Amino acid sequence: MKSGVHEPAQHAFASTFKSFSIASSKKSGKPSKAKFYSLPELSKQFPNVQRLPMSLRIVLESVLRNCDGQRVLPEHVEQLANWKPQSERTEEIPFVVARVVLQDFTGVPLLADLAAMRSTAERMGKNASAIEPLVPVDLVVDHSIMVDYYGSKNALDLNMKLEFERNNERYQFMKWGMQAFDTFGVVPPGFGIVHQVNLEYLARGVHKDQRDVYYPDSLVGTDSHTTMINGVGVVAWGVGGIEAEAAMLGQPVYFLTPDVVGFELSGTLREGVTATDLVLTVTEMLRREKVVGKFVEFFGEGTRSLSVPDRATIGNMAPEYGATMGFFPVDDKTIDYFQGTGRSKAEIAAFEAYFKAQGLFGVPRAGDIDYSQVVRLDLGSVAPSLAGPKRPQDRIEIGHVASTFDALFSAPVTQNGFNLPAQQLDRPVKVHINGTGETAAPATQPLPAGSPRHALEMVENKPAVVDEEARVQTADAHAERIEGRDVDLHNGDVLIAAITSCTNTSNPSVMLAAGLLAKKAVKAGLRVQSHIKTSLAPGSRLVTLYLTESGLLPYLEQLGFSIAGYGCTTCIGNAGDLLPEFNSAIQREDLVCAAVLSGNRNFEARIHPNIRANFLASPPLVVAYAIAGNVRKDLMTEPVGQGKNGRDVYLGDIWPSTDEVQALMKFAMNGKAFRANYEKVSSEPGKLWEKIQGVTGATYTWPESTYIAEPPFFKDFSLAAPEPGAELRDNAVRKARVMALFGDSITTDHISPAGSIKETSPAGQWLLAHGVKKSDFNSYGSRRGNHEVMMRGTFANVRIKNLMLAAKPDGSREEGGLTLYQNPGEEQGAQLSIYDAAMRYMAAGTPTVVFAGEEYGTGSSRDWAAKGTQLLGIKAVVARSFERIHRANLVGMGVLPLQFKQGESWETLKLRGDELIDIVPHPSLAPRSKAKLVIQRADGSVTEAELVLRIDTPIEVAYYRDGGILPFVLRQLL
């Protein structure tokens, strides 16, 4: 393992190179000596280190250890050692991470870029093997499983067979990567979700390099919820694939020195309150505190009382509360967790000894640390809650869910409402299930949005009427239990109830609680209506093991919660389809039906395009709402349902006590079981995985495929660095056309959808032209290894609204990836797809720009949202604010991000979309410098405004000047 450490004699802080003792893991063994770079020793030179937040000290250790006078300078160490809680943040930190983790949706395009680098090197006569990850890289295949089958014991096998059929070419490519790179490993499908696998298996606490120098675990991951690992004291966060590539190839991860918000927890949780209730409360509080771009670090007596799974649940949702991390220091609870999950005695001894030697062991008390600000929460004030129906930060105490739904039904969209007439709220709609999957609407008239089987992550761009093959399969999988029945659909009806997502399935307390509630419900005679799509998709096989050994799994199965898969399912939109009859009725009658899931995100249409109300809840509440059947039922005052002899059964009758949950925890923390499970990653990866065969050798041969293609990012690559004087080059964008005017909260899901591909879309038309049947389209997420599909899918989301297009008579807006083409000629003013317009603009040599509102690029860390933007010829994005990862990714792909001054927007500047735009930054591109926006209107008048250039750090300037981070890194390697 390479860490870049210089010999101590050459090191600028050689005096900090010390030794510490590790207790022997054998009873009679003597302690061993180990080497490390000592923060206590550094604090003799910089006393401020002793007051630094624990998370910053771990970053400081990396900066200290990797101080080589080139990538990392002595002044970087000094700057971070002297961090002050309240200072202007202008200095960047070069953070060299210990490893990188990937999930398969984001990992495949990253692997494609690495393969393209090797192909480029080979064509130039260079050593292709020079392109090799310098830190360990683990890819966990977890995003491709989908809930096509549910509610039966064979659902898991059937869903996995479909997964492998759909993703064979992608899995062949991953297998090539495993044999081509020495430091690239794959955890095959069926083992779990990347963050839970990371928590239970991949994280080792500490590492040591080839010189036996110990250092703490740290990483970046290509998924926003990488922060789950913060629960065991690991500094980590999600980045785009672009940044992850640089990190794995030896580049530091550069980021602005952050503020650190201390979050003091006191007291203990009340009876009946879960970790899910706690994390939804924390999310709501920290969203109010505006912690975007900041570290959040938990401390205080209440923090000490939380188990590691509870801590990991809170760390997991850092993207939802906006922080870079939600960090928990290492303490005795961390050691307990490592023992309970099967880490070796030697590993644990080294882990504990290292953190104690560094002064990093233990949760700080109030006053121990200097934080930028402190937020406080008494755990005793947390109440049972859900969040929704459209955003994870919109927490609702359980007693107010029904009334909130009723109020939002007719509230305007600007207030997160559904803007429907109040008189429609109580109207039932009768739906006949005919068992053939036939919809009430003719198949020749596709509905505006619907749902075929190939739904992945943001299931927001799917045609409602699925193809014949998928319709038959849907009928077979779902309708057989209710064929011939009439179902009355109501607003608020729960149609999807899913125990899903690493956020909660990693936490035995809430999973056991769900099983206990199911047991009590079954014994009371309660049931779940068979038309509700129920699923249990744990993030690890260990969940199934302890639910089985505790005797609870059969009760969950009786209520329809059978194991449907091990991976990201409903939480990312892999919910599979509803019955076609339901899709048709919902669209035709404008019903607002609901999903209740134990996930972390519930943006509108993420879970399913026809389910508009999505509520995040703890696993036991998911089961409770599945039984209740409608979110308009007040579970605090009304019965959950009628049990034996028609008796009313209330939530309190079936809710498990804390003591009941704790009595079963012994089944959940079994180190021997954890070790046995994860040994199978290499010894028994599964027959489906073993059958996969593909290309071998150091370079990929790029066989013809609509899934994997050599990306074009190195097409005109040369080893020549930017010419002298490039820092004075004119970086202006001139005479650009407006591609889109967007509102607030445009997510990466909007920019680069991951869900199914419409037949009529540019991507669908390209696939058809290349001989792919509609039934084999799969999804954008699965085709991220092919730039031809992905560039056509950029801005192709069916829910995105380009406000250039005029409002309809009723005030609503046209949805979908459309624009008005503005270049002079016959097509001027024509409504085209954004892709088609982009091709015309690029052919004419016309640059384009995008304007947007607040929080542009929120959501998943999706590098194709930036890659697709670049490939469409968009030179700049101007927004009121940006999400951290997407802003960095735009720079990394050579697209200028710029921000309006406070109080200004494209609306205040009265943009219509028919203007010519000049954007003129200072030639030096100094980080966060001023730039000039020049607007030439159709009537010839000119307006000017000032923007802020959101290239934030000096290294980003270098990336941008080199044409992006990928050519920058390749030049360094070759």
mmCIF file of C-alpha atoms in Angstrom, residues 65 77 84 346 451 610 712 733 788:
data_model
loop_
_atom_site.group_PDB
_atom_site.id
_atom_site.type_symbol
_atom_site.label_atom_id
_atom_site.label_comp_id
_atom_site.label_asym_id
_atom_site.label_seq_id
_atom_site.Cartn_x
_atom_site.Cartn_y
_atom_site.Cartn_z
ATOM 1 C CA ARG A 65 2.384 12.162 6.772
ATOM 2 C CA VAL A 77 0.546 21.432 7.665
ATOM 3 C CA LYS A 84 -9.371 28.806 13.801
ATOM 4 C CA ALA A 346 -4.722 -8.024 15.975
ATOM 5 C CA SER A 451 -43.238 2.672 -15.112
ATOM 6 C CA ASN A 610 -46.681 7.607 -10.373
ATOM 7 C CA PRO A 712 -14.221 10.570 -25.867
ATOM 8 C CA VAL A 733 -17.737 32.647 -23.211
ATOM 9 C CA GLU A 788 -23.614 7.947 -26.650
#
